[in-house]
XYZ file of C-alpha atoms in Angstrom:
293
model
C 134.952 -43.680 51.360
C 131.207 -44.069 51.871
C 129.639 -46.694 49.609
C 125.914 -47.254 49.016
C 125.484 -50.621 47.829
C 121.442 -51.537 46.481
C 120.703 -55.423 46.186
C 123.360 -56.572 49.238
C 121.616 -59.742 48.932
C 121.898 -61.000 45.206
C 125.340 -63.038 44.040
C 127.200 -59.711 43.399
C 125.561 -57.822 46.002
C 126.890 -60.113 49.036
C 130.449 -60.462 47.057
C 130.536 -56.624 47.325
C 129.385 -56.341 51.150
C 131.809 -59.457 51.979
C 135.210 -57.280 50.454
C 133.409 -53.922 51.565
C 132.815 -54.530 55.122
C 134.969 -52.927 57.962
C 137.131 -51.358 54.948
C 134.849 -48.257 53.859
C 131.427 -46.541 55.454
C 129.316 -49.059 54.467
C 125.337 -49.231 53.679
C 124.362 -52.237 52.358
C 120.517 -52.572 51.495
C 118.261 -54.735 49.318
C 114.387 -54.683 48.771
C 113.774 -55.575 52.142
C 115.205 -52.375 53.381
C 114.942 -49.938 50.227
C 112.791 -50.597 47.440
C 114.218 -48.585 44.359
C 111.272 -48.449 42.415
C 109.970 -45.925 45.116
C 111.608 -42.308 44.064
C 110.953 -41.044 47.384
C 112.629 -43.518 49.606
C 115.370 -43.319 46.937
C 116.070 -39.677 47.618
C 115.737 -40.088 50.631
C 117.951 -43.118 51.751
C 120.747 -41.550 49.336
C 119.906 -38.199 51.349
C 120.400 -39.466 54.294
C 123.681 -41.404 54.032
C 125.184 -39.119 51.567
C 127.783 -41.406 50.099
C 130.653 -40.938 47.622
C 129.826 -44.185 45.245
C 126.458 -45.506 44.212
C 127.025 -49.005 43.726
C 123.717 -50.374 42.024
C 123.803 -54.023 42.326
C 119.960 -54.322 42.630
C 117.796 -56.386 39.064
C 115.097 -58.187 37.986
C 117.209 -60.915 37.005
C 114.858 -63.661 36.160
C 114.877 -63.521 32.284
C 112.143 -65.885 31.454
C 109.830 -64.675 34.296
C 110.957 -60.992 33.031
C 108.590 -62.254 30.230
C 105.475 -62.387 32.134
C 106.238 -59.736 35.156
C 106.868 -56.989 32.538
C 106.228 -54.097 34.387
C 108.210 -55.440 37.355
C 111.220 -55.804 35.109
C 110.693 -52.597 33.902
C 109.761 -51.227 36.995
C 113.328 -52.297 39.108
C 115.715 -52.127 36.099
C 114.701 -48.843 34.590
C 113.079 -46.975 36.692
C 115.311 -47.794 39.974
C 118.432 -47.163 38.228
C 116.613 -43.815 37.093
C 115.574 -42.369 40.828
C 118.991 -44.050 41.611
C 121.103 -41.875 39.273
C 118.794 -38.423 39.929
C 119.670 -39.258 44.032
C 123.791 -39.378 43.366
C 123.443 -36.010 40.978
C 121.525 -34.152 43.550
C 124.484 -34.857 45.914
C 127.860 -35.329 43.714
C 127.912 -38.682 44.196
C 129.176 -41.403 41.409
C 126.732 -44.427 40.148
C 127.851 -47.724 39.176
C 125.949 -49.822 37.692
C 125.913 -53.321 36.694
C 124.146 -54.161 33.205
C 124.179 -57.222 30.899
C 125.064 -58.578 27.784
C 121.317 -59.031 26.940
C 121.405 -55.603 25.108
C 122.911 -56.735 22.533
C 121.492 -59.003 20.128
C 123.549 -61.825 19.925
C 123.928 -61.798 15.848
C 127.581 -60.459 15.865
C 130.059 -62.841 14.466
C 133.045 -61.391 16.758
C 133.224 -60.185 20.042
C 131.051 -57.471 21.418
C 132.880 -54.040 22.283
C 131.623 -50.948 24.345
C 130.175 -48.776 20.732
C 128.845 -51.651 19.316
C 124.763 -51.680 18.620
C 122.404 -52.535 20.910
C 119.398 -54.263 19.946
C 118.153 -56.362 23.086
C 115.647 -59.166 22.043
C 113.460 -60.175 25.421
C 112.008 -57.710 28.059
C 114.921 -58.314 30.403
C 117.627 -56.955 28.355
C 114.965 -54.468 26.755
C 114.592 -53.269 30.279
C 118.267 -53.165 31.119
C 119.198 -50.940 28.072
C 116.396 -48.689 29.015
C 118.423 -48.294 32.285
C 121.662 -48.214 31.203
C 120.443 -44.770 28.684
C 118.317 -43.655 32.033
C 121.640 -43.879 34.291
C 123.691 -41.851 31.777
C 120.990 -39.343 30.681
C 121.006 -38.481 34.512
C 124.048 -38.863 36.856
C 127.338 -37.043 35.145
C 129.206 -39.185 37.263
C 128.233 -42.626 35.980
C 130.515 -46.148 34.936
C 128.187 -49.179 33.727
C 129.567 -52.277 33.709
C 128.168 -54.864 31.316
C 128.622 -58.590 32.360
C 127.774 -61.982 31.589
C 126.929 -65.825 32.894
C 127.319 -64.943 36.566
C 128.288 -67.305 38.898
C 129.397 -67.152 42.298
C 128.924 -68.840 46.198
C 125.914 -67.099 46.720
C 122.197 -67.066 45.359
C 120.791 -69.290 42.070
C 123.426 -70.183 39.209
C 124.519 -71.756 36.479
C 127.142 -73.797 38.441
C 124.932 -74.515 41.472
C 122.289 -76.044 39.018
C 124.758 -78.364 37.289
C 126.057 -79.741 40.828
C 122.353 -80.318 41.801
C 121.085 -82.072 38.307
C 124.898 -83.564 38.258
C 124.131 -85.265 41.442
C 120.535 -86.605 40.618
C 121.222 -87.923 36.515
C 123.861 -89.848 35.062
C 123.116 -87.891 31.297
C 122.693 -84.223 31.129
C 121.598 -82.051 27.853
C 123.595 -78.542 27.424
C 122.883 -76.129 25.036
C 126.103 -75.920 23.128
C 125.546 -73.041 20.609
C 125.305 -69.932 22.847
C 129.011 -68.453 23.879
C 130.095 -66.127 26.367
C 132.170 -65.215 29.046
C 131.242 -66.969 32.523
C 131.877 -64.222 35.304
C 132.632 -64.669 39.044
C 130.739 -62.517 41.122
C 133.566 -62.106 43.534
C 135.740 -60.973 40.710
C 132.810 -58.284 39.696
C 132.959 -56.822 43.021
C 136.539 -56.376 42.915
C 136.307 -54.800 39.764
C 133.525 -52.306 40.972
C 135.538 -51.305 44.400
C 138.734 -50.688 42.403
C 136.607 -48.418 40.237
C 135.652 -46.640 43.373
C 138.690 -46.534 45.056
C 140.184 -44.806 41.472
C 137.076 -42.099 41.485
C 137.504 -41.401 45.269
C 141.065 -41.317 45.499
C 141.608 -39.236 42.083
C 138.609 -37.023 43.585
C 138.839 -33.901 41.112
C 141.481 -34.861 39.476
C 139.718 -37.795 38.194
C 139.716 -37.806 34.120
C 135.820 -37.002 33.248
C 136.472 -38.744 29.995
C 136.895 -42.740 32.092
C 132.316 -42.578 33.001
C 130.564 -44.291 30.645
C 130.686 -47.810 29.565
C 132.800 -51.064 30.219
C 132.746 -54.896 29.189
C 133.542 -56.942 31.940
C 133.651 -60.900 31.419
C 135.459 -64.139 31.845
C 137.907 -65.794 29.604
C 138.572 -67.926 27.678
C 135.203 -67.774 26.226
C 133.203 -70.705 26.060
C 130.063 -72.441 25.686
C 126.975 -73.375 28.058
C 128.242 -76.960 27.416
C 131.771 -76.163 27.800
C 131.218 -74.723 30.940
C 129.077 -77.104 32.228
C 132.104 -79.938 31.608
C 134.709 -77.960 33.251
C 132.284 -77.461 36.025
C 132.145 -81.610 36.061
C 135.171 -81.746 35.719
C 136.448 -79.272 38.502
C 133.903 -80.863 40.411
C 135.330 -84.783 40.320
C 138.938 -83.154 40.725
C 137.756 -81.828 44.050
C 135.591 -84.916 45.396
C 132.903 -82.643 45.007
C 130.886 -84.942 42.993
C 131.688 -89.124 43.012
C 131.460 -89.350 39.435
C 130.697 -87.319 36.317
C 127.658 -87.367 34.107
C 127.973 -87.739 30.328
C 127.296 -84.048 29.105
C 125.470 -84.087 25.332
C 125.769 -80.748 23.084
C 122.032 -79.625 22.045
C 120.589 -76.908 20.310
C 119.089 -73.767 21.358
C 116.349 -74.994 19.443
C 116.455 -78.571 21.576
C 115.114 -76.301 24.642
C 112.751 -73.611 24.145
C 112.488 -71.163 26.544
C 109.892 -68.076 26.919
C 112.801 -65.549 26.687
C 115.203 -65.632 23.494
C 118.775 -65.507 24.648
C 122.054 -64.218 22.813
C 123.817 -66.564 20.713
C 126.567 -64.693 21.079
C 127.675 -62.908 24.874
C 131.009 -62.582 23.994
C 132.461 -59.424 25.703
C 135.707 -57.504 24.987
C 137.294 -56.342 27.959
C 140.244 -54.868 26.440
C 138.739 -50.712 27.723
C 138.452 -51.676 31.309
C 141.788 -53.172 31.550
C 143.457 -50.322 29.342
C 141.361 -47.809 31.709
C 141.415 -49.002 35.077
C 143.877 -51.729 35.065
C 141.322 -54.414 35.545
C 141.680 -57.989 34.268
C 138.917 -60.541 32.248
C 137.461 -62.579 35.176
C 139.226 -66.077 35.527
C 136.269 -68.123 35.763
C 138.245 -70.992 35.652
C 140.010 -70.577 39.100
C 137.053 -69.600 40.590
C 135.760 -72.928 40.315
C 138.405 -74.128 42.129
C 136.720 -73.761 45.595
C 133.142 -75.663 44.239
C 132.527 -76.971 47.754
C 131.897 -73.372 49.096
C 128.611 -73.123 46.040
């Protein structure tokens, strides 16, 4: 198998290149190497290695920055995926590509699945749709995998940041009306290469009907608060942190930011599982190695 990974650096980027290395033909690249918002070196990076999988792990992730550096966002999560899913067609390849719950609105009372509307509310997940419809208007071959609250060993997170402010205050304030699904990186990856490994190995016989769309999340589903106190919590268990700060509920309201989140992330993962076999990330082992972050 000869796998094409874009953004080896970010959190699910090195998770991939970590479980991918020395097992498959392996290209690992971020912006340093390929930037995807040039169509050219697209074509002809994908050209040149000619793998099987596409795995597009490459965003403009910063949502509240996304607000200012619009056509940057726009720029590396439309119009990469786009050149991105044109360079796999010319050549037969699949593309997978990682998206976000952002596209949604957040207004559902219930969990989100696959068909549901989209209506993202800030440029980042207005950018994101716009690639998600770009990947499948151009690559026949394509599975995008929504996710949520990512978290892993590598890059900036939700978990790192709690250690760091845990460490420095004895009183922290956590939004506690936003839910969702905290996902571990590592656990994305895995999902992604057993994707791959079902395309590759099923080759023709692979059922057309399984490209398209999948939820993938963490369960139970919780709050920003919530998470934050297991993260404490985990955190004292382990003699990662000496003590634990008090951790106060506040509203979304309580802390403005420039970009307007989902109240709601809540993603069903029931399709991938049926589909692929692939089980709801269980965010709450993967905190148990918190010195590693």
């Amino acid at each position: 198998m000869r796998v094409l990974v874009t953004g080896a650096k970010g959190q699910v980027g090195c998770s991939l290149v970590e479980r991918l290395s020395g097992k498959v033909e392996l290209l690992a690249i971020d912006r340093d190497e390929l930037d995807i918002t040039n169509e050219n070196a697209v074509f002809e990076a994908v050209k040149a290695f000619e793998p099987d999988i596409i795995i597009n792990a490459a965003a403009h992730t910063a949502v509240d920055k996304a607000e200012e550096e619009v056509e940057l966002s726009y720029a590396i999560n439309r119009d990469g995926p786009l050149y991105l899913a044109q360079a796999a067609e010319s050549i037969g390849a699949a593309l997978l590509h990682i998206s976000t719950d952002y596209v949604f609105s957040g207004d559902k009372n219930g969990i989100y699945i696959e068909t549901d509307a989209v209506d993202p509310k800030c440029v980042y997940g207005k950018s994101k749709l716009l690639g998600e419809q770009a990947v499948l208007a151009n690559c026949s071959r394509t599975i995008i995998l929504r996710t949520a609250w990512v978290f892993g060993e590598d890059g900036n997170n939700f978990v790192k940041t709690i250690l760091r402010l845990a460490q420095q205050r004895d009183e922290l304030g956590i939004v506690a009306d936003q839910f969702g699904g905290p996902t571990y990186a590592g656990d994305i990856a895995t999902a992604l290469i057993t994707i791959a490994k079902t395309i590759v190995a099923e080759d023709s016989d692979f059922d057309t009907t399984k490209y398209g769309i999948y939820h993938y999340s963490g369960l139970p589903h919780t709050s920003w608060c919530g998470f934050a106190q297991t993260i404490i919590a985990k955190a004292v268990e382990q003699k990662v942190l000496n003590k634990a700060p008090i951790i106060n509920g506040i509203k979304t309201d309580d802390y403005p930011t420039p970009a307007k989140r989902p109240a709601n992330s809540k993603l069903n993962t029931q399709k991938i599982t049926e589909t692929f076999g692939i089980q709801a990330s269980d965010w709450q082992y993967a905190l148990n190695q918190l010195s590693d972050y």
